[in-house]
């Protein structure tokens, strides 16, 4: 990612980390946009490029289609709250799984099982799950940006430590600032 994209990821990460529950509708939009964009870039663009070679050669389409995919899922985020919380939880788990553990079939299946279990728990406990999911997503964005922005030091061994510490700060902050907010 370019430096401006990493800075944008940090800003979005901070918003999700510290204010995810307070701005729930915007948060749904941000999370689902990021998941849709990630899915388009990671998986669907290869298929689209193979099916329609003209798109593979056009920078406009290479940039526009992931944004469109993100917007489509973001609009879904406004409509179905419980499904969106479950999906966002599953999405965060799968993004962390693929980012850190890879895309082997067995790894993806383990991540999917864990994600589905956590998604089920998240719908049963909406507010706490939403706070944890937004904190995790914010921590994920910030961690990825930090790992790419900091050069000269290999921080990859500290990926989970940075992720967990940031998520914990976000969870504590959101729970303490949303007491009485439903």
JSON list of C-alpha atoms in Angstrom, two decimals:
[
{"chain": "A", "resi": 1, "resn": "UNK", "atom": "CA", "xyz": [0.00, 0.00, 0.00]},
{"chain": "A", "resi": 2, "resn": "UNK", "atom": "CA", "xyz": [1.05, 3.59, -0.59]},
{"chain": "A", "resi": 3, "resn": "UNK", "atom": "CA", "xyz": [1.89, 5.86, 2.35]},
{"chain": "A", "resi": 4, "resn": "UNK", "atom": "CA", "xyz": [-1.33, 7.87, 1.98]},
{"chain": "A", "resi": 5, "resn": "UNK", "atom": "CA", "xyz": [-3.34, 4.61, 2.07]},
{"chain": "A", "resi": 6, "resn": "UNK", "atom": "CA", "xyz": [-1.53, 3.53, 5.23]},
{"chain": "A", "resi": 7, "resn": "UNK", "atom": "CA", "xyz": [-2.23, 6.88, 6.89]},
{"chain": "A", "resi": 8, "resn": "UNK", "atom": "CA", "xyz": [-5.88, 6.61, 5.83]},
{"chain": "A", "resi": 9, "resn": "UNK", "atom": "CA", "xyz": [-5.95, 3.07, 7.30]},
{"chain": "A", "resi": 10, "resn": "UNK", "atom": "CA", "xyz": [-4.56, 4.41, 10.58]},
{"chain": "A", "resi": 11, "resn": "UNK", "atom": "CA", "xyz": [-7.20, 7.16, 10.72]},
{"chain": "A", "resi": 12, "resn": "UNK", "atom": "CA", "xyz": [-10.01, 4.67, 10.00]},
{"chain": "A", "resi": 13, "resn": "UNK", "atom": "CA", "xyz": [-8.48, 2.28, 12.50]},
{"chain": "A", "resi": 14, "resn": "UNK", "atom": "CA", "xyz": [-8.44, 4.94, 15.21]},
{"chain": "A", "resi": 15, "resn": "UNK", "atom": "CA", "xyz": [-12.08, 5.82, 14.52]},
{"chain": "A", "resi": 16, "resn": "UNK", "atom": "CA", "xyz": [-13.12, 2.17, 14.73]},
{"chain": "A", "resi": 17, "resn": "UNK", "atom": "CA", "xyz": [-10.88, 1.50, 17.71]},
{"chain": "A", "resi": 18, "resn": "UNK", "atom": "CA", "xyz": [-12.12, 4.33, 19.89]},
{"chain": "A", "resi": 19, "resn": "UNK", "atom": "CA", "xyz": [-15.59, 5.30, 18.61]},
{"chain": "A", "resi": 20, "resn": "UNK", "atom": "CA", "xyz": [-16.90, 2.22, 16.80]},
{"chain": "A", "resi": 21, "resn": "UNK", "atom": "CA", "xyz": [-20.01, 1.76, 18.93]},
{"chain": "A", "resi": 22, "resn": "UNK", "atom": "CA", "xyz": [-20.86, 5.46, 19.23]},
{"chain": "A", "resi": 23, "resn": "UNK", "atom": "CA", "xyz": [-21.05, 5.84, 15.46]},
{"chain": "A", "resi": 24, "resn": "UNK", "atom": "CA", "xyz": [-22.59, 2.46, 14.78]},
{"chain": "A", "resi": 25, "resn": "UNK", "atom": "CA", "xyz": [-24.09, 3.15, 11.33]},
{"chain": "A", "resi": 26, "resn": "UNK", "atom": "CA", "xyz": [-20.90, 4.76, 10.05]},
{"chain": "A", "resi": 27, "resn": "UNK", "atom": "CA", "xyz": [-18.92, 1.90, 11.56]},
{"chain": "A", "resi": 28, "resn": "UNK", "atom": "CA", "xyz": [-21.06, -0.64, 9.72]},
{"chain": "A", "resi": 29, "resn": "UNK", "atom": "CA", "xyz": [-20.36, 1.26, 6.52]},
{"chain": "A", "resi": 30, "resn": "UNK", "atom": "CA", "xyz": [-16.59, 1.41, 7.15]},
{"chain": "A", "resi": 31, "resn": "UNK", "atom": "CA", "xyz": [-16.22, -2.24, 8.15]},
{"chain": "A", "resi": 32, "resn": "UNK", "atom": "CA", "xyz": [-18.31, -3.56, 5.29]},
{"chain": "A", "resi": 33, "resn": "UNK", "atom": "CA", "xyz": [-16.56, -1.28, 2.82]},
{"chain": "A", "resi": 34, "resn": "UNK", "atom": "CA", "xyz": [-13.19, -2.60, 3.97]},
{"chain": "A", "resi": 35, "resn": "UNK", "atom": "CA", "xyz": [-14.36, -6.21, 3.81]},
{"chain": "A", "resi": 36, "resn": "UNK", "atom": "CA", "xyz": [-15.85, -5.71, 0.33]},
{"chain": "A", "resi": 37, "resn": "UNK", "atom": "CA", "xyz": [-12.74, -3.92, -0.91]},
{"chain": "A", "resi": 38, "resn": "UNK", "atom": "CA", "xyz": [-10.50, -6.63, 0.59]},
{"chain": "A", "resi": 39, "resn": "UNK", "atom": "CA", "xyz": [-12.53, -9.44, -1.00]},
{"chain": "A", "resi": 40, "resn": "UNK", "atom": "CA", "xyz": [-12.50, -7.76, -4.40]},
{"chain": "A", "resi": 41, "resn": "UNK", "atom": "CA", "xyz": [-8.76, -7.13, -4.34]},
{"chain": "A", "resi": 42, "resn": "UNK", "atom": "CA", "xyz": [-7.80, -10.47, -2.80]},
{"chain": "A", "resi": 43, "resn": "UNK", "atom": "CA", "xyz": [-10.10, -12.89, -4.57]},
{"chain": "A", "resi": 44, "resn": "UNK", "atom": "CA", "xyz": [-12.47, -11.54, -7.18]},
{"chain": "A", "resi": 45, "resn": "UNK", "atom": "CA", "xyz": [-10.17, -9.27, -9.21]},
{"chain": "A", "resi": 46, "resn": "UNK", "atom": "CA", "xyz": [-8.15, -12.29, -10.38]},
{"chain": "A", "resi": 47, "resn": "UNK", "atom": "CA", "xyz": [-11.31, -13.98, -11.58]},
{"chain": "A", "resi": 48, "resn": "UNK", "atom": "CA", "xyz": [-12.62, -10.82, -13.24]},
{"chain": "A", "resi": 49, "resn": "UNK", "atom": "CA", "xyz": [-9.26, -10.20, -14.94]},
{"chain": "A", "resi": 50, "resn": "UNK", "atom": "CA", "xyz": [-9.28, -13.74, -16.36]},
{"chain": "A", "resi": 51, "resn": "UNK", "atom": "CA", "xyz": [-12.88, -13.53, -17.53]},
{"chain": "A", "resi": 52, "resn": "UNK", "atom": "CA", "xyz": [-12.59, -10.05, -19.05]},
{"chain": "A", "resi": 53, "resn": "UNK", "atom": "CA", "xyz": [-8.99, -9.38, -20.18]},
{"chain": "A", "resi": 54, "resn": "UNK", "atom": "CA", "xyz": [-9.82, -5.77, -21.12]},
{"chain": "A", "resi": 55, "resn": "UNK", "atom": "CA", "xyz": [-10.32, -5.00, -17.44]},
{"chain": "A", "resi": 56, "resn": "UNK", "atom": "CA", "xyz": [-6.89, -6.41, -16.53]},
{"chain": "A", "resi": 57, "resn": "UNK", "atom": "CA", "xyz": [-5.18, -3.79, -18.70]},
{"chain": "A", "resi": 58, "resn": "UNK", "atom": "CA", "xyz": [-7.18, -0.79, -17.49]},
{"chain": "A", "resi": 59, "resn": "UNK", "atom": "CA", "xyz": [-5.97, 0.95, -14.32]},
{"chain": "A", "resi": 60, "resn": "UNK", "atom": "CA", "xyz": [-9.34, 2.69, -13.97]},
{"chain": "A", "resi": 61, "resn": "UNK", "atom": "CA", "xyz": [-11.19, -0.62, -13.65]},
{"chain": "A", "resi": 62, "resn": "UNK", "atom": "CA", "xyz": [-8.50, -2.09, -11.39]},
{"chain": "A", "resi": 63, "resn": "UNK", "atom": "CA", "xyz": [-9.09, 0.77, -8.96]},
{"chain": "A", "resi": 64, "resn": "UNK", "atom": "CA", "xyz": [-12.82, 1.26, -9.47]},
{"chain": "A", "resi": 65, "resn": "UNK", "atom": "CA", "xyz": [-14.07, -2.33, -9.07]},
{"chain": "A", "resi": 66, "resn": "UNK", "atom": "CA", "xyz": [-12.68, -2.85, -5.52]},
{"chain": "A", "resi": 67, "resn": "UNK", "atom": "CA", "xyz": [-14.27, 0.46, -4.48]},
{"chain": "A", "resi": 68, "resn": "UNK", "atom": "CA", "xyz": [-17.58, -0.62, -6.03]},
{"chain": "A", "resi": 69, "resn": "UNK", "atom": "CA", "xyz": [-17.39, -3.97, -4.23]},
{"chain": "A", "resi": 70, "resn": "UNK", "atom": "CA", "xyz": [-16.72, -2.17, -0.97]},
{"chain": "A", "resi": 71, "resn": "UNK", "atom": "CA", "xyz": [-19.62, 0.20, -1.52]},
{"chain": "A", "resi": 72, "resn": "UNK", "atom": "CA", "xyz": [-22.02, -2.65, -2.29]},
{"chain": "A", "resi": 73, "resn": "UNK", "atom": "CA", "xyz": [-21.21, -4.43, 0.94]},
{"chain": "A", "resi": 74, "resn": "UNK", "atom": "CA", "xyz": [-21.17, -1.13, 2.85]},
{"chain": "A", "resi": 75, "resn": "UNK", "atom": "CA", "xyz": [-24.74, -0.40, 1.75]},
{"chain": "A", "resi": 76, "resn": "UNK", "atom": "CA", "xyz": [-25.71, -3.84, 3.02]},
{"chain": "A", "resi": 77, "resn": "UNK", "atom": "CA", "xyz": [-24.21, -2.80, 6.35]},
{"chain": "A", "resi": 78, "resn": "UNK", "atom": "CA", "xyz": [-26.95, -0.22, 6.80]},
{"chain": "A", "resi": 79, "resn": "UNK", "atom": "CA", "xyz": [-29.80, -2.69, 6.37]},
{"chain": "A", "resi": 80, "resn": "UNK", "atom": "CA", "xyz": [-29.37, -5.86, 8.38]},
{"chain": "A", "resi": 81, "resn": "UNK", "atom": "CA", "xyz": [-27.77, -5.14, 11.76]},
{"chain": "A", "resi": 82, "resn": "UNK", "atom": "CA", "xyz": [-27.47, -8.61, 13.29]},
{"chain": "A", "resi": 83, "resn": "UNK", "atom": "CA", "xyz": [-26.31, -10.18, 10.05]},
{"chain": "A", "resi": 84, "resn": "UNK", "atom": "CA", "xyz": [-23.84, -7.36, 9.65]},
{"chain": "A", "resi": 85, "resn": "UNK", "atom": "CA", "xyz": [-22.39, -7.79, 13.13]},
{"chain": "A", "resi": 86, "resn": "UNK", "atom": "CA", "xyz": [-22.02, -11.53, 12.52]},
{"chain": "A", "resi": 87, "resn": "UNK", "atom": "CA", "xyz": [-20.55, -10.92, 9.07]},
{"chain": "A", "resi": 88, "resn": "UNK", "atom": "CA", "xyz": [-18.18, -8.23, 10.32]},
{"chain": "A", "resi": 89, "resn": "UNK", "atom": "CA", "xyz": [-16.97, -10.57, 13.04]},
{"chain": "A", "resi": 90, "resn": "UNK", "atom": "CA", "xyz": [-16.45, -13.35, 10.51]},
{"chain": "A", "resi": 91, "resn": "UNK", "atom": "CA", "xyz": [-14.75, -10.91, 8.13]},
{"chain": "A", "resi": 92, "resn": "UNK", "atom": "CA", "xyz": [-12.31, -9.67, 10.77]},
{"chain": "A", "resi": 93, "resn": "UNK", "atom": "CA", "xyz": [-11.40, -13.25, 11.74]},
{"chain": "A", "resi": 94, "resn": "UNK", "atom": "CA", "xyz": [-10.86, -14.24, 8.10]},
{"chain": "A", "resi": 95, "resn": "UNK", "atom": "CA", "xyz": [-8.77, -11.14, 7.31]},
{"chain": "A", "resi": 96, "resn": "UNK", "atom": "CA", "xyz": [-6.52, -11.80, 10.31]},
{"chain": "A", "resi": 97, "resn": "UNK", "atom": "CA", "xyz": [-6.34, -15.50, 9.36]},
{"chain": "A", "resi": 98, "resn": "UNK", "atom": "CA", "xyz": [-5.28, -14.84, 5.76]},
{"chain": "A", "resi": 99, "resn": "UNK", "atom": "CA", "xyz": [-2.96, -11.98, 6.70]},
{"chain": "A", "resi": 100, "resn": "UNK", "atom": "CA", "xyz": [-1.02, -13.88, 9.34]},
{"chain": "A", "resi": 101, "resn": "UNK", "atom": "CA", "xyz": [-1.55, -17.61, 8.75]},
{"chain": "A", "resi": 102, "resn": "UNK", "atom": "CA", "xyz": [-1.91, -17.74, 4.96]},
{"chain": "A", "resi": 103, "resn": "UNK", "atom": "CA", "xyz": [-4.49, -19.07, 2.56]},
{"chain": "A", "resi": 104, "resn": "UNK", "atom": "CA", "xyz": [-4.02, -22.82, 2.69]},
{"chain": "A", "resi": 105, "resn": "UNK", "atom": "CA", "xyz": [-7.31, -24.67, 2.59]},
{"chain": "A", "resi": 106, "resn": "UNK", "atom": "CA", "xyz": [-6.90, -26.12, 6.08]},
{"chain": "A", "resi": 107, "resn": "UNK", "atom": "CA", "xyz": [-5.98, -22.73, 7.52]},
{"chain": "A", "resi": 108, "resn": "UNK", "atom": "CA", "xyz": [-8.98, -21.09, 5.86]},
{"chain": "A", "resi": 109, "resn": "UNK", "atom": "CA", "xyz": [-11.30, -23.79, 7.18]},
{"chain": "A", "resi": 110, "resn": "UNK", "atom": "CA", "xyz": [-10.00, -23.40, 10.73]},
{"chain": "A", "resi": 111, "resn": "UNK", "atom": "CA", "xyz": [-10.37, -19.61, 10.45]},
{"chain": "A", "resi": 112, "resn": "UNK", "atom": "CA", "xyz": [-13.87, -20.06, 9.04]},
{"chain": "A", "resi": 113, "resn": "UNK", "atom": "CA", "xyz": [-14.93, -22.35, 11.90]},
{"chain": "A", "resi": 114, "resn": "UNK", "atom": "CA", "xyz": [-13.56, -19.95, 14.48]},
{"chain": "A", "resi": 115, "resn": "UNK", "atom": "CA", "xyz": [-15.17, -17.02, 12.64]},
{"chain": "A", "resi": 116, "resn": "UNK", "atom": "CA", "xyz": [-18.58, -18.71, 12.46]},
{"chain": "A", "resi": 117, "resn": "UNK", "atom": "CA", "xyz": [-18.48, -19.56, 16.17]},
{"chain": "A", "resi": 118, "resn": "UNK", "atom": "CA", "xyz": [-17.52, -15.99, 17.07]},
{"chain": "A", "resi": 119, "resn": "UNK", "atom": "CA", "xyz": [-20.15, -14.64, 14.66]},
{"chain": "A", "resi": 120, "resn": "UNK", "atom": "CA", "xyz": [-22.82, -16.67, 16.47]},
{"chain": "A", "resi": 121, "resn": "UNK", "atom": "CA", "xyz": [-21.64, -15.37, 19.83]},
{"chain": "A", "resi": 122, "resn": "UNK", "atom": "CA", "xyz": [-21.61, -11.82, 18.46]},
{"chain": "A", "resi": 123, "resn": "UNK", "atom": "CA", "xyz": [-25.30, -11.92, 17.54]},
{"chain": "A", "resi": 124, "resn": "UNK", "atom": "CA", "xyz": [-26.20, -13.17, 21.01]},
{"chain": "A", "resi": 125, "resn": "UNK", "atom": "CA", "xyz": [-24.29, -10.34, 22.66]},
{"chain": "A", "resi": 126, "resn": "UNK", "atom": "CA", "xyz": [-24.70, -7.37, 20.29]},
{"chain": "A", "resi": 127, "resn": "UNK", "atom": "CA", "xyz": [-23.17, -4.43, 22.17]},
{"chain": "A", "resi": 128, "resn": "UNK", "atom": "CA", "xyz": [-20.15, -6.22, 23.64]},
{"chain": "A", "resi": 129, "resn": "UNK", "atom": "CA", "xyz": [-19.55, -8.08, 20.39]},
{"chain": "A", "resi": 130, "resn": "UNK", "atom": "CA", "xyz": [-19.82, -4.90, 18.35]},
{"chain": "A", "resi": 131, "resn": "UNK", "atom": "CA", "xyz": [-17.34, -3.14, 20.61]},
{"chain": "A", "resi": 132, "resn": "UNK", "atom": "CA", "xyz": [-14.90, -6.05, 20.43]},
{"chain": "A", "resi": 133, "resn": "UNK", "atom": "CA", "xyz": [-15.32, -6.41, 16.64]},
{"chain": "A", "resi": 134, "resn": "UNK", "atom": "CA", "xyz": [-14.80, -2.70, 15.96]},
{"chain": "A", "resi": 135, "resn": "UNK", "atom": "CA", "xyz": [-11.83, -2.60, 18.30]},
{"chain": "A", "resi": 136, "resn": "UNK", "atom": "CA", "xyz": [-10.35, -5.65, 16.56]},
{"chain": "A", "resi": 137, "resn": "UNK", "atom": "CA", "xyz": [-10.92, -4.17, 13.11]},
{"chain": "A", "resi": 138, "resn": "UNK", "atom": "CA", "xyz": [-9.40, -0.84, 14.16]},
{"chain": "A", "resi": 139, "resn": "UNK", "atom": "CA", "xyz": [-6.45, -2.61, 15.75]},
{"chain": "A", "resi": 140, "resn": "UNK", "atom": "CA", "xyz": [-6.01, -4.70, 12.61]},
{"chain": "A", "resi": 141, "resn": "UNK", "atom": "CA", "xyz": [-5.91, -1.64, 10.33]},
{"chain": "A", "resi": 142, "resn": "UNK", "atom": "CA", "xyz": [-3.47, 0.18, 12.59]},
{"chain": "A", "resi": 143, "resn": "UNK", "atom": "CA", "xyz": [-1.26, -2.89, 13.03]},
{"chain": "A", "resi": 144, "resn": "UNK", "atom": "CA", "xyz": [-0.99, -3.51, 9.28]},
{"chain": "A", "resi": 145, "resn": "UNK", "atom": "CA", "xyz": [-0.14, 0.14, 8.70]},
{"chain": "A", "resi": 146, "resn": "UNK", "atom": "CA", "xyz": [2.47, 0.16, 11.48]},
{"chain": "A", "resi": 147, "resn": "UNK", "atom": "CA", "xyz": [4.11, -2.99, 10.11]},
{"chain": "A", "resi": 148, "resn": "UNK", "atom": "CA", "xyz": [4.41, -1.40, 6.67]},
{"chain": "A", "resi": 149, "resn": "UNK", "atom": "CA", "xyz": [5.35, 2.13, 7.77]},
{"chain": "A", "resi": 150, "resn": "UNK", "atom": "CA", "xyz": [8.08, 1.17, 10.23]},
{"chain": "A", "resi": 151, "resn": "UNK", "atom": "CA", "xyz": [11.15, 0.22, 8.26]},
{"chain": "A", "resi": 152, "resn": "UNK", "atom": "CA", "xyz": [14.46, -1.05, 9.52]},
{"chain": "A", "resi": 153, "resn": "UNK", "atom": "CA", "xyz": [12.89, -3.04, 12.36]},
{"chain": "A", "resi": 154, "resn": "UNK", "atom": "CA", "xyz": [11.13, -6.36, 11.87]},
{"chain": "A", "resi": 155, "resn": "UNK", "atom": "CA", "xyz": [7.92, -5.99, 13.87]},
{"chain": "A", "resi": 156, "resn": "UNK", "atom": "CA", "xyz": [6.22, -9.06, 12.32]},
{"chain": "A", "resi": 157, "resn": "UNK", "atom": "CA", "xyz": [7.05, -11.26, 15.34]},
{"chain": "A", "resi": 158, "resn": "UNK", "atom": "CA", "xyz": [5.07, -8.75, 17.43]},
{"chain": "A", "resi": 159, "resn": "UNK", "atom": "CA", "xyz": [2.01, -8.78, 15.13]},
{"chain": "A", "resi": 160, "resn": "UNK", "atom": "CA", "xyz": [-0.32, -10.44, 17.64]},
{"chain": "A", "resi": 161, "resn": "UNK", "atom": "CA", "xyz": [1.08, -8.49, 20.58]},
{"chain": "A", "resi": 162, "resn": "UNK", "atom": "CA", "xyz": [0.49, -5.17, 18.81]},
{"chain": "A", "resi": 163, "resn": "UNK", "atom": "CA", "xyz": [-2.94, -6.33, 17.59]},
{"chain": "A", "resi": 164, "resn": "UNK", "atom": "CA", "xyz": [-4.04, -7.56, 21.03]},
{"chain": "A", "resi": 165, "resn": "UNK", "atom": "CA", "xyz": [-2.72, -4.49, 22.87]},
{"chain": "A", "resi": 166, "resn": "UNK", "atom": "CA", "xyz": [-4.44, -2.06, 20.52]},
{"chain": "A", "resi": 167, "resn": "UNK", "atom": "CA", "xyz": [-7.68, -4.05, 20.59]},
{"chain": "A", "resi": 168, "resn": "UNK", "atom": "CA", "xyz": [-7.61, -4.15, 24.40]},
{"chain": "A", "resi": 169, "resn": "UNK", "atom": "CA", "xyz": [-7.15, -0.36, 24.59]},
{"chain": "A", "resi": 170, "resn": "UNK", "atom": "CA", "xyz": [-10.07, 0.07, 22.17]},
{"chain": "A", "resi": 171, "resn": "UNK", "atom": "CA", "xyz": [-12.34, -2.30, 24.08]},
{"chain": "A", "resi": 172, "resn": "UNK", "atom": "CA", "xyz": [-11.62, -0.63, 27.41]},
{"chain": "A", "resi": 173, "resn": "UNK", "atom": "CA", "xyz": [-12.09, 2.85, 25.93]},
{"chain": "A", "resi": 174, "resn": "UNK", "atom": "CA", "xyz": [-15.36, 1.99, 24.16]},
{"chain": "A", "resi": 175, "resn": "UNK", "atom": "CA", "xyz": [-16.88, 0.23, 27.18]},
{"chain": "A", "resi": 176, "resn": "UNK", "atom": "CA", "xyz": [-15.97, 3.13, 29.46]},
{"chain": "A", "resi": 177, "resn": "UNK", "atom": "CA", "xyz": [-17.32, 5.79, 27.07]},
{"chain": "A", "resi": 178, "resn": "UNK", "atom": "CA", "xyz": [-20.56, 4.03, 26.08]},
{"chain": "A", "resi": 179, "resn": "UNK", "atom": "CA", "xyz": [-21.92, 3.22, 29.49]},
{"chain": "A", "resi": 180, "resn": "UNK", "atom": "CA", "xyz": [-25.66, 3.78, 29.25]},
{"chain": "A", "resi": 181, "resn": "UNK", "atom": "CA", "xyz": [-25.62, 4.07, 25.44]},
{"chain": "A", "resi": 182, "resn": "UNK", "atom": "CA", "xyz": [-27.78, 1.51, 23.67]}
]
